[in-house]
């Protein structure tokens, strides 16, 4: 009887203890959201970054300005430490604006086209050739040199609209942009154009990176808008021997010294263990990089500000890392992991926000044990009231990826994805397309998760 | 042993049966989403409604055009039956554009102001008076006639930014707009202005309805933009005896004959039982009523189109109802319920989409038994992959509300709420602020839910 009584009281006190901890966590998370929704700073910081710094492709003056801006901003917050990490980054420049036309009989229709990042230029007089439309590499290979030699290969497989996650649709179409030029060159094409990776029909060509394979001729690669892709495809059906002209003036200059920008709050108990939250500071050159990835940068800084401001003292050191060169090289992400390894820094978790500043839906977890995942899933009840319903396997992030071999658990912040690929890598990825509350909720989501991770692991 | 064997095989076949049904449901829902995301019509319909019809306040020419447009569109779809329901609706007109100024010493600062729907006009020369700023009715009553007589009462309690659901924040501030004029008149005020019910600081005044109480003087009531409210409040702190001037020219004309527009697909098994999906066809006069509630209308029609197009034959009759006069009277909703009762129509479920065309998050259920709710919650696994995580008590809708006494289970469609109150009742509630995929996902969500309700109840 006594034994039973003991067991009951022990269980009771344990469960009261848990209930008490849950209550405390719930109040802390509520405080984080209150602070962000009433006094959040990330929106104003994003306004500064997009308007005062603007486009900031790796190696550009804009990227240099962004580093100074970010370091200055972090220093003003009075965090425990702010520092730069040197990293050499590629320096690709677009040069003079591209030109492109469909030449159909006597008609000459201008087409919105942008060079893909990393591409070579066309000859000075441009390229004029017939067009072979294909939808995947298999189809291209089946056509072979016979049908493709001396022509421009046109990849026209759209993002699959049926995918609920537009990132899945993007993933399913991305090979055309990344490797299309190599595949086209292998069958003798002299140029490659790709339908923009966009979730809607519009007139904005989307740039993005491509990488030349070794041993394959370097042919110029460009993206045309989705509307132009539809038009070109239709025109080809009417006149298979129409010609396409494009001229681009891009070039790759020598690598440039640049920086990751890091701010940190020292851990009270385990200062040598780290939790990272980050986004990438570089953007494409066409726009001011609001959703990609200004939002991830300002949210990461806001996470630290929230902790400091609310007196949340993390047991581990929490770092906001603004990575350089996600778009065309990931040199910043690689350097960060290299230094972490070199300095024997134990990185428990790294969270990346690089999917836009939209309403938070959850987190994707990559790495760690089944037990780790189970523990993270116990946070569900605390995060549910804030719309964070999608917590599970998946996720990660390009910049934090290189930390995986160090045993770090990688977490991708998952905002709602419906609008992202309208803006992604286009001139309309602008501040006015970011919603203040949606952005702020993202910062609060990540701050809450870090609070829970730090406390429970 | 035999008994056990029997039990086991029965359980097994039951569970296989359930698994089979779940599989079938899962495939049907996938088909609904595929169709909507690849061939959805609602976005093009919304473009027509907003650009070709435009603003459509009850009693206006626009509302008349909207009825014709909707009936015509429904008829073109070849549904089993399309009909109108006559209903008399209020006819309030704004008249000539309003004027307003803060008169602070010798400064005269123009202020964006709109009359509230239902308000009387000011005298022809406008109203000029000192301003008393308050934040709630209690504060106003404490000040009393002494401080308020002959003045303009200014309600300046913002929507609570801390609420995650902006609808909760709207609910918490709405009394000022709806009843502020009555409370102000009771303490002798000669006019009432209210801070716009907006989730951000901006220059768009938000209109909306107000209702005069009986036995209280009718004083003019208007909303000013949130930026103007901030400015006025600041100016009052510096100079409490500044004056405010406004002039509005609205009036209430005799009631007008208008219509609910209804389309239906006849039920195969129980044609006399009904499931309703609807939105409201009227809008405020300031804008083209895209999110409020063009989206709800086109989604409702799309639900029927999806069922017809995919060969989903409902057991009950499914109706798309475009209600007239949600904004300032709910006469259409009341008439619909009145006729349902009169015709002895058994309405099992009514779903309303009137929270904007944003990414779906779930459904709020109102009415029905605990068992009903439990049964609806069994749909969770089928709806989860589509981001419909928030299914539970709450919800309903203004137009379907009058069906409650008939025992109808009311369901409010819940899209993400973060952006809604930037557009709501303002000139920027426009087509270009609706995202195609977000809109279409809403139609698919409701079609899927109706499919499951019809099959399982």
PDB file of N, CA, C and O in Angstrom, chain B residues 350-418:
ATOM      1  N   UNK B 350     -23.862  23.643 -43.925  1.00  0.00           N
ATOM      2  CA  UNK B 350     -23.645  24.852 -44.720  1.00  0.00           C
ATOM      3  C   UNK B 350     -22.220  25.332 -44.452  1.00  0.00           C
ATOM      4  O   UNK B 350     -21.807  25.473 -43.295  1.00  0.00           O
ATOM      5  N   UNK B 351     -21.477  25.526 -45.527  1.00  0.00           N
ATOM      6  CA  UNK B 351     -20.078  25.976 -45.429  1.00  0.00           C
ATOM      7  C   UNK B 351     -19.994  27.372 -46.015  1.00  0.00           C
ATOM      8  O   UNK B 351     -20.508  27.607 -47.114  1.00  0.00           O
ATOM      9  N   UNK B 352     -19.354  28.268 -45.315  1.00  0.00           N
ATOM     10  CA  UNK B 352     -19.190  29.620 -45.878  1.00  0.00           C
ATOM     11  C   UNK B 352     -17.713  29.959 -46.013  1.00  0.00           C
ATOM     12  O   UNK B 352     -16.897  29.690 -45.132  1.00  0.00           O
ATOM     13  N   UNK B 353     -17.383  30.544 -47.153  1.00  0.00           N
ATOM     14  CA  UNK B 353     -16.040  31.076 -47.376  1.00  0.00           C
ATOM     15  C   UNK B 353     -16.150  32.596 -47.410  1.00  0.00           C
ATOM     16  O   UNK B 353     -16.580  33.170 -48.408  1.00  0.00           O
ATOM     17  N   UNK B 354     -15.796  33.226 -46.301  1.00  0.00           N
ATOM     18  CA  UNK B 354     -15.853  34.696 -46.250  1.00  0.00           C
ATOM     19  C   UNK B 354     -14.711  35.215 -45.376  1.00  0.00           C
ATOM     20  O   UNK B 354     -14.904  36.109 -44.556  1.00  0.00           O
ATOM     21  N   UNK B 355     -13.542  34.632 -45.579  1.00  0.00           N
ATOM     22  CA  UNK B 355     -12.380  35.084 -44.800  1.00  0.00           C
ATOM     23  C   UNK B 355     -11.199  35.327 -45.728  1.00  0.00           C
ATOM     24  O   UNK B 355     -10.047  35.364 -45.301  1.00  0.00           O
ATOM     25  N   UNK B 356     -11.501  35.500 -47.024  1.00  0.00           N
ATOM     26  CA  UNK B 356     -10.445  35.795 -47.992  1.00  0.00           C
ATOM     27  C   UNK B 356      -9.976  34.560 -48.731  1.00  0.00           C
ATOM     28  O   UNK B 356     -10.195  33.428 -48.281  1.00  0.00           O
ATOM     29  N   UNK B 357      -9.321  34.798 -49.860  1.00  0.00           N
ATOM     30  CA  UNK B 357      -8.879  33.695 -50.715  1.00  0.00           C
ATOM     31  C   UNK B 357      -7.431  33.316 -50.452  1.00  0.00           C
ATOM     32  O   UNK B 357      -6.643  33.188 -51.381  1.00  0.00           O
ATOM     33  N   UNK B 358      -7.082  33.130 -49.187  1.00  0.00           N
ATOM     34  CA  UNK B 358      -5.695  32.826 -48.815  1.00  0.00           C
ATOM     35  C   UNK B 358      -5.498  31.318 -48.644  1.00  0.00           C
ATOM     36  O   UNK B 358      -6.452  30.554 -48.684  1.00  0.00           O
ATOM     37  N   UNK B 359      -4.247  30.907 -48.417  1.00  0.00           N
ATOM     38  CA  UNK B 359      -3.952  29.480 -48.253  1.00  0.00           C
ATOM     39  C   UNK B 359      -4.828  28.863 -47.166  1.00  0.00           C
ATOM     40  O   UNK B 359      -4.877  29.370 -46.050  1.00  0.00           O
ATOM     41  N   UNK B 360      -5.494  27.763 -47.487  1.00  0.00           N
ATOM     42  CA  UNK B 360      -6.385  27.115 -46.516  1.00  0.00           C
ATOM     43  C   UNK B 360      -5.629  26.584 -45.299  1.00  0.00           C
ATOM     44  O   UNK B 360      -4.515  26.053 -45.434  1.00  0.00           O
ATOM     45  N   UNK B 361      -6.219  26.733 -44.119  1.00  0.00           N
ATOM     46  CA  UNK B 361      -5.648  26.181 -42.889  1.00  0.00           C
ATOM     47  C   UNK B 361      -6.598  25.182 -42.239  1.00  0.00           C
ATOM     48  O   UNK B 361      -6.162  24.374 -41.446  1.00  0.00           O
ATOM     49  N   UNK B 362      -7.910  25.281 -42.506  1.00  0.00           N
ATOM     50  CA  UNK B 362      -8.819  24.331 -41.891  1.00  0.00           C
ATOM     51  C   UNK B 362     -10.259  24.788 -41.932  1.00  0.00           C
ATOM     52  O   UNK B 362     -10.650  25.609 -42.771  1.00  0.00           O
ATOM     53  N   UNK B 363     -11.042  24.243 -41.015  1.00  0.00           N
ATOM     54  CA  UNK B 363     -12.473  24.546 -40.938  1.00  0.00           C
ATOM     55  C   UNK B 363     -12.887  24.678 -39.485  1.00  0.00           C
ATOM     56  O   UNK B 363     -12.421  23.931 -38.629  1.00  0.00           O
ATOM     57  N   UNK B 364     -13.783  25.610 -39.221  1.00  0.00           N
ATOM     58  CA  UNK B 364     -14.375  25.741 -37.894  1.00  0.00           C
ATOM     59  C   UNK B 364     -15.799  25.208 -37.934  1.00  0.00           C
ATOM     60  O   UNK B 364     -16.577  25.571 -38.817  1.00  0.00           O
ATOM     61  N   UNK B 365     -16.126  24.347 -36.981  1.00  0.00           N
ATOM     62  CA  UNK B 365     -17.419  23.664 -36.976  1.00  0.00           C
ATOM     63  C   UNK B 365     -18.303  24.249 -35.876  1.00  0.00           C
ATOM     64  O   UNK B 365     -17.861  24.369 -34.729  1.00  0.00           O
ATOM     65  N   UNK B 366     -19.530  24.555 -36.214  1.00  0.00           N
ATOM     66  CA  UNK B 366     -20.459  25.120 -35.234  1.00  0.00           C
ATOM     67  C   UNK B 366     -21.765  24.342 -35.291  1.00  0.00           C
ATOM     68  O   UNK B 366     -22.332  24.180 -36.377  1.00  0.00           O
ATOM     69  N   UNK B 367     -22.255  23.911 -34.129  1.00  0.00           N
ATOM     70  CA  UNK B 367     -23.506  23.147 -34.094  1.00  0.00           C
ATOM     71  C   UNK B 367     -23.223  21.661 -34.263  1.00  0.00           C
ATOM     72  O   UNK B 367     -22.084  21.235 -34.383  1.00  0.00           O
ATOM     73  N   UNK B 368     -24.288  20.873 -34.286  1.00  0.00           N
ATOM     74  CA  UNK B 368     -24.139  19.423 -34.390  1.00  0.00           C
ATOM     75  C   UNK B 368     -23.800  18.823 -33.035  1.00  0.00           C
ATOM     76  O   UNK B 368     -23.534  19.550 -32.066  1.00  0.00           O
ATOM     77  N   UNK B 369     -23.769  17.510 -32.967  1.00  0.00           N
ATOM     78  CA  UNK B 369     -23.512  16.825 -31.702  1.00  0.00           C
ATOM     79  C   UNK B 369     -22.014  16.563 -31.548  1.00  0.00           C
ATOM     80  O   UNK B 369     -21.237  16.767 -32.484  1.00  0.00           O
ATOM     81  N   UNK B 370     -21.643  16.087 -30.381  1.00  0.00           N
ATOM     82  CA  UNK B 370     -20.244  15.702 -30.142  1.00  0.00           C
ATOM     83  C   UNK B 370     -19.860  14.586 -31.107  1.00  0.00           C
ATOM     84  O   UNK B 370     -18.735  14.548 -31.629  1.00  0.00           O
ATOM     85  N   UNK B 371     -20.817  13.690 -31.368  1.00  0.00           N
ATOM     86  CA  UNK B 371     -20.588  12.605 -32.327  1.00  0.00           C
ATOM     87  C   UNK B 371     -20.297  13.124 -33.732  1.00  0.00           C
ATOM     88  O   UNK B 371     -19.451  12.599 -34.446  1.00  0.00           O
ATOM     89  N   UNK B 372     -21.062  14.121 -34.129  1.00  0.00           N
ATOM     90  CA  UNK B 372     -20.857  14.718 -35.457  1.00  0.00           C
ATOM     91  C   UNK B 372     -19.428  15.237 -35.580  1.00  0.00           C
ATOM     92  O   UNK B 372     -18.741  14.998 -36.572  1.00  0.00           O
ATOM     93  N   UNK B 373     -19.003  15.957 -34.535  1.00  0.00           N
ATOM     94  CA  UNK B 373     -17.663  16.526 -34.563  1.00  0.00           C
ATOM     95  C   UNK B 373     -16.621  15.407 -34.629  1.00  0.00           C
ATOM     96  O   UNK B 373     -15.659  15.481 -35.406  1.00  0.00           O
ATOM     97  N   UNK B 374     -16.828  14.378 -33.821  1.00  0.00           N
ATOM     98  CA  UNK B 374     -15.893  13.249 -33.828  1.00  0.00           C
ATOM     99  C   UNK B 374     -15.786  12.649 -35.218  1.00  0.00           C
ATOM    100  O   UNK B 374     -14.698  12.320 -35.696  1.00  0.00           O
ATOM    101  N   UNK B 375     -16.931  12.512 -35.863  1.00  0.00           N
ATOM    102  CA  UNK B 375     -16.924  11.932 -37.211  1.00  0.00           C
ATOM    103  C   UNK B 375     -16.154  12.833 -38.188  1.00  0.00           C
ATOM    104  O   UNK B 375     -15.361  12.356 -38.992  1.00  0.00           O
ATOM    105  N   UNK B 376     -16.374  14.130 -38.067  1.00  0.00           N
ATOM    106  CA  UNK B 376     -15.660  15.063 -38.959  1.00  0.00           C
ATOM    107  C   UNK B 376     -14.146  14.991 -38.690  1.00  0.00           C
ATOM    108  O   UNK B 376     -13.337  15.055 -39.621  1.00  0.00           O
ATOM    109  N   UNK B 377     -13.793  14.823 -37.428  1.00  0.00           N
ATOM    110  CA  UNK B 377     -12.357  14.758 -37.093  1.00  0.00           C
ATOM    111  C   UNK B 377     -11.687  13.504 -37.663  1.00  0.00           C
ATOM    112  O   UNK B 377     -10.459  13.475 -37.812  1.00  0.00           O
ATOM    113  N   UNK B 378     -12.480  12.477 -38.009  1.00  0.00           N
ATOM    114  CA  UNK B 378     -11.862  11.296 -38.642  1.00  0.00           C
ATOM    115  C   UNK B 378     -11.367  11.613 -40.058  1.00  0.00           C
ATOM    116  O   UNK B 378     -10.644  10.828 -40.651  1.00  0.00           O
ATOM    117  N   UNK B 379     -11.770  12.758 -40.605  1.00  0.00           N
ATOM    118  CA  UNK B 379     -11.292  13.137 -41.948  1.00  0.00           C
ATOM    119  C   UNK B 379      -9.852  13.650 -41.907  1.00  0.00           C
ATOM    120  O   UNK B 379      -9.235  13.890 -42.955  1.00  0.00           O
ATOM    121  N   UNK B 380      -9.359  13.890 -40.703  1.00  0.00           N
ATOM    122  CA  UNK B 380      -8.095  14.599 -40.514  1.00  0.00           C
ATOM    123  C   UNK B 380      -6.947  14.032 -41.364  1.00  0.00           C
ATOM    124  O   UNK B 380      -6.256  14.773 -42.060  1.00  0.00           O
ATOM    125  N   UNK B 381      -6.802  12.713 -41.315  1.00  0.00           N
ATOM    126  CA  UNK B 381      -5.686  12.096 -42.049  1.00  0.00           C
ATOM    127  C   UNK B 381      -5.794  12.333 -43.551  1.00  0.00           C
ATOM    128  O   UNK B 381      -4.774  12.398 -44.253  1.00  0.00           O
ATOM    129  N   UNK B 382      -7.015  12.420 -44.026  1.00  0.00           N
ATOM    130  CA  UNK B 382      -7.208  12.648 -45.465  1.00  0.00           C
ATOM    131  C   UNK B 382      -6.937  14.093 -45.859  1.00  0.00           C
ATOM    132  O   UNK B 382      -6.555  14.373 -47.000  1.00  0.00           O
ATOM    133  N   UNK B 383      -7.156  15.004 -44.926  1.00  0.00           N
ATOM    134  CA  UNK B 383      -7.032  16.432 -45.261  1.00  0.00           C
ATOM    135  C   UNK B 383      -5.669  17.024 -44.882  1.00  0.00           C
ATOM    136  O   UNK B 383      -5.250  18.042 -45.438  1.00  0.00           O
ATOM    137  N   UNK B 384      -4.996  16.352 -43.959  1.00  0.00           N
ATOM    138  CA  UNK B 384      -3.677  16.812 -43.507  1.00  0.00           C
ATOM    139  C   UNK B 384      -2.676  17.064 -44.647  1.00  0.00           C
ATOM    140  O   UNK B 384      -1.967  18.071 -44.633  1.00  0.00           O
ATOM    141  N   UNK B 385      -2.588  16.180 -45.644  1.00  0.00           N
ATOM    142  CA  UNK B 385      -1.588  16.406 -46.705  1.00  0.00           C
ATOM    143  C   UNK B 385      -1.828  17.690 -47.497  1.00  0.00           C
ATOM    144  O   UNK B 385      -0.969  18.119 -48.243  1.00  0.00           O
ATOM    145  N   UNK B 386      -3.005  18.286 -47.320  1.00  0.00           N
ATOM    146  CA  UNK B 386      -3.323  19.501 -48.066  1.00  0.00           C
ATOM    147  C   UNK B 386      -3.254  20.736 -47.173  1.00  0.00           C
ATOM    148  O   UNK B 386      -3.801  21.787 -47.505  1.00  0.00           O
ATOM    149  N   UNK B 387      -2.596  20.585 -46.028  1.00  0.00           N
ATOM    150  CA  UNK B 387      -2.386  21.741 -45.152  1.00  0.00           C
ATOM    151  C   UNK B 387      -3.605  22.112 -44.329  1.00  0.00           C
ATOM    152  O   UNK B 387      -3.653  23.193 -43.747  1.00  0.00           O
ATOM    153  N   UNK B 388      -4.604  21.213 -44.284  1.00  0.00           N
ATOM    154  CA  UNK B 388      -5.824  21.520 -43.522  1.00  0.00           C
ATOM    155  C   UNK B 388      -5.687  20.930 -42.120  1.00  0.00           C
ATOM    156  O   UNK B 388      -6.225  19.872 -41.816  1.00  0.00           O
ATOM    157  N   UNK B 389      -4.948  21.638 -41.276  1.00  0.00           N
ATOM    158  CA  UNK B 389      -4.618  21.097 -39.959  1.00  0.00           C
ATOM    159  C   UNK B 389      -5.548  21.606 -38.861  1.00  0.00           C
ATOM    160  O   UNK B 389      -5.573  21.058 -37.779  1.00  0.00           O
ATOM    161  N   UNK B 390      -6.250  22.697 -39.154  1.00  0.00           N
ATOM    162  CA  UNK B 390      -7.024  23.333 -38.077  1.00  0.00           C
ATOM    163  C   UNK B 390      -8.500  23.026 -38.239  1.00  0.00           C
ATOM    164  O   UNK B 390      -9.260  23.824 -38.792  1.00  0.00           O
ATOM    165  N   UNK B 391      -8.896  21.850 -37.787  1.00  0.00           N
ATOM    166  CA  UNK B 391     -10.294  21.444 -37.870  1.00  0.00           C
ATOM    167  C   UNK B 391     -10.802  21.262 -36.453  1.00  0.00           C
ATOM    168  O   UNK B 391     -10.257  20.478 -35.677  1.00  0.00           O
ATOM    169  N   UNK B 392     -11.831  22.023 -36.088  1.00  0.00           N
ATOM    170  CA  UNK B 392     -12.333  21.943 -34.725  1.00  0.00           C
ATOM    171  C   UNK B 392     -13.506  22.878 -34.532  1.00  0.00           C
ATOM    172  O   UNK B 392     -14.023  23.457 -35.500  1.00  0.00           O
ATOM    173  N   UNK B 393     -13.909  23.033 -33.282  1.00  0.00           N
ATOM    174  CA  UNK B 393     -15.038  23.921 -32.975  1.00  0.00           C
ATOM    175  C   UNK B 393     -14.731  25.365 -33.359  1.00  0.00           C
ATOM    176  O   UNK B 393     -13.579  25.769 -33.402  1.00  0.00           O
ATOM    177  N   UNK B 394     -15.796  26.120 -33.601  1.00  0.00           N
ATOM    178  CA  UNK B 394     -15.642  27.525 -33.967  1.00  0.00           C
ATOM    179  C   UNK B 394     -16.213  27.722 -35.342  1.00  0.00           C
ATOM    180  O   UNK B 394     -16.800  26.805 -35.914  1.00  0.00           O
ATOM    181  N   UNK B 395     -16.025  28.913 -35.888  1.00  0.00           N
ATOM    182  CA  UNK B 395     -16.374  29.098 -37.287  1.00  0.00           C
ATOM    183  C   UNK B 395     -17.814  29.479 -37.529  1.00  0.00           C
ATOM    184  O   UNK B 395     -18.384  30.280 -36.803  1.00  0.00           O
ATOM    185  N   UNK B 396     -18.401  28.893 -38.542  1.00  0.00           N
ATOM    186  CA  UNK B 396     -19.701  29.349 -39.012  1.00  0.00           C
ATOM    187  C   UNK B 396     -19.519  30.461 -40.017  1.00  0.00           C
ATOM    188  O   UNK B 396     -18.466  30.550 -40.663  1.00  0.00           O
ATOM    189  N   UNK B 397     -20.529  31.312 -40.155  1.00  0.00           N
ATOM    190  CA  UNK B 397     -20.440  32.404 -41.128  1.00  0.00           C
ATOM    191  C   UNK B 397     -21.685  33.262 -41.034  1.00  0.00           C
ATOM    192  O   UNK B 397     -22.749  32.781 -40.609  1.00  0.00           O
ATOM    193  N   UNK B 398     -21.548  34.521 -41.415  1.00  0.00           N
ATOM    194  CA  UNK B 398     -22.656  35.468 -41.252  1.00  0.00           C
ATOM    195  C   UNK B 398     -23.878  35.055 -42.068  1.00  0.00           C
ATOM    196  O   UNK B 398     -25.007  35.113 -41.586  1.00  0.00           O
ATOM    197  N   UNK B 399     -23.666  34.668 -43.312  1.00  0.00           N
ATOM    198  CA  UNK B 399     -24.806  34.371 -44.189  1.00  0.00           C
ATOM    199  C   UNK B 399     -25.483  33.052 -43.853  1.00  0.00           C
ATOM    200  O   UNK B 399     -26.687  32.891 -44.067  1.00  0.00           O
ATOM    201  N   UNK B 400     -24.702  32.088 -43.369  1.00  0.00           N
ATOM    202  CA  UNK B 400     -25.274  30.783 -43.059  1.00  0.00           C
ATOM    203  C   UNK B 400     -25.809  30.745 -41.627  1.00  0.00           C
ATOM    204  O   UNK B 400     -26.594  29.845 -41.285  1.00  0.00           O
ATOM    205  N   UNK B 401     -25.441  31.746 -40.816  1.00  0.00           N
ATOM    206  CA  UNK B 401     -25.887  31.811 -39.424  1.00  0.00           C
ATOM    207  C   UNK B 401     -27.392  31.577 -39.250  1.00  0.00           C
ATOM    208  O   UNK B 401     -27.803  30.804 -38.376  1.00  0.00           O
ATOM    209  N   UNK B 402     -28.227  32.227 -40.078  1.00  0.00           N
ATOM    210  CA  UNK B 402     -29.677  32.048 -39.907  1.00  0.00           C
ATOM    211  C   UNK B 402     -30.168  30.609 -40.109  1.00  0.00           C
ATOM    212  O   UNK B 402     -31.319  30.309 -39.800  1.00  0.00           O
ATOM    213  N   UNK B 403     -29.309  29.718 -40.630  1.00  0.00           N
ATOM    214  CA  UNK B 403     -29.713  28.315 -40.783  1.00  0.00           C
ATOM    215  C   UNK B 403     -29.580  27.545 -39.460  1.00  0.00           C
ATOM    216  O   UNK B 403     -30.104  26.429 -39.337  1.00  0.00           O
ATOM    217  N   UNK B 404     -28.885  28.122 -38.480  1.00  0.00           N
ATOM    218  CA  UNK B 404     -28.628  27.402 -37.215  1.00  0.00           C
ATOM    219  C   UNK B 404     -29.907  26.871 -36.573  1.00  0.00           C
ATOM    220  O   UNK B 404     -29.953  25.705 -36.153  1.00  0.00           O
ATOM    221  N   UNK B 405     -30.971  27.681 -36.481  1.00  0.00           N
ATOM    222  CA  UNK B 405     -32.187  27.169 -35.835  1.00  0.00           C
ATOM    223  C   UNK B 405     -32.798  25.957 -36.550  1.00  0.00           C
ATOM    224  O   UNK B 405     -33.606  25.244 -35.969  1.00  0.00           O
ATOM    225  N   UNK B 406     -32.428  25.720 -37.796  1.00  0.00           N
ATOM    226  CA  UNK B 406     -32.944  24.555 -38.521  1.00  0.00           C
ATOM    227  C   UNK B 406     -32.102  23.307 -38.242  1.00  0.00           C
ATOM    228  O   UNK B 406     -32.314  22.266 -38.854  1.00  0.00           O
ATOM    229  N   UNK B 407     -31.131  23.430 -37.362  1.00  0.00           N
ATOM    230  CA  UNK B 407     -30.311  22.274 -37.008  1.00  0.00           C
ATOM    231  C   UNK B 407     -29.160  22.017 -37.968  1.00  0.00           C
ATOM    232  O   UNK B 407     -28.482  20.991 -37.891  1.00  0.00           O
ATOM    233  N   UNK B 408     -28.922  22.941 -38.864  1.00  0.00           N
ATOM    234  CA  UNK B 408     -27.814  22.795 -39.812  1.00  0.00           C
ATOM    235  C   UNK B 408     -26.472  22.917 -39.086  1.00  0.00           C
ATOM    236  O   UNK B 408     -26.317  23.777 -38.216  1.00  0.00           O
ATOM    237  N   UNK B 409     -25.537  22.067 -39.443  1.00  0.00           N
ATOM    238  CA  UNK B 409     -24.174  22.222 -38.926  1.00  0.00           C
ATOM    239  C   UNK B 409     -23.472  23.276 -39.782  1.00  0.00           C
ATOM    240  O   UNK B 409     -23.407  23.141 -41.006  1.00  0.00           O
ATOM    241  N   UNK B 410     -22.981  24.322 -39.140  1.00  0.00           N
ATOM    242  CA  UNK B 410     -22.364  25.434 -39.864  1.00  0.00           C
ATOM    243  C   UNK B 410     -20.849  25.279 -39.866  1.00  0.00           C
ATOM    244  O   UNK B 410     -20.253  24.994 -38.820  1.00  0.00           O
ATOM    245  N   UNK B 411     -20.249  25.480 -41.013  1.00  0.00           N
ATOM    246  CA  UNK B 411     -18.803  25.305 -41.124  1.00  0.00           C
ATOM    247  C   UNK B 411     -18.175  26.534 -41.763  1.00  0.00           C
ATOM    248  O   UNK B 411     -18.568  26.949 -42.855  1.00  0.00           O
ATOM    249  N   UNK B 412     -17.247  27.131 -41.064  1.00  0.00           N
ATOM    250  CA  UNK B 412     -16.520  28.276 -41.615  1.00  0.00           C
ATOM    251  C   UNK B 412     -15.210  27.814 -42.231  1.00  0.00           C
ATOM    252  O   UNK B 412     -14.416  27.142 -41.562  1.00  0.00           O
ATOM    253  N   UNK B 413     -14.988  28.155 -43.478  1.00  0.00           N
ATOM    254  CA  UNK B 413     -13.707  27.875 -44.133  1.00  0.00           C
ATOM    255  C   UNK B 413     -12.670  28.818 -43.540  1.00  0.00           C
ATOM    256  O   UNK B 413     -12.897  30.015 -43.459  1.00  0.00           O
ATOM    257  N   UNK B 414     -11.516  28.235 -43.134  1.00  0.00           N
ATOM    258  CA  UNK B 414     -10.474  29.041 -42.467  1.00  0.00           C
ATOM    259  C   UNK B 414      -9.218  29.145 -43.303  1.00  0.00           C
ATOM    260  O   UNK B 414      -8.362  28.260 -43.230  1.00  0.00           O
ATOM    261  N   UNK B 415      -9.069  30.172 -44.084  1.00  0.00           N
ATOM    262  CA  UNK B 415      -7.776  30.391 -44.742  1.00  0.00           C
ATOM    263  C   UNK B 415      -6.815  31.090 -43.779  1.00  0.00           C
ATOM    264  O   UNK B 415      -7.225  31.533 -42.708  1.00  0.00           O
ATOM    265  N   UNK B 416      -5.577  31.179 -44.167  1.00  0.00           N
ATOM    266  CA  UNK B 416      -4.605  31.925 -43.372  1.00  0.00           C
ATOM    267  C   UNK B 416      -5.090  33.373 -43.227  1.00  0.00           C
ATOM    268  O   UNK B 416      -5.546  33.976 -44.196  1.00  0.00           O
ATOM    269  N   UNK B 417      -4.977  33.932 -42.024  1.00  0.00           N
ATOM    270  CA  UNK B 417      -5.635  35.229 -41.770  1.00  0.00           C
ATOM    271  C   UNK B 417      -4.696  36.425 -41.745  1.00  0.00           C
ATOM    272  O   UNK B 417      -5.152  37.549 -41.520  1.00  0.00           O
ATOM    273  N   UNK B 418      -3.400  36.217 -41.980  1.00  0.00           N
ATOM    274  CA  UNK B 418      -2.463  37.316 -41.720  1.00  0.00           C
ATOM    275  C   UNK B 418      -2.651  38.559 -42.587  1.00  0.00           C
ATOM    276  O   UNK B 418      -2.427  39.673 -42.151  1.00  0.00           O
TER     277      UNK B 418
END
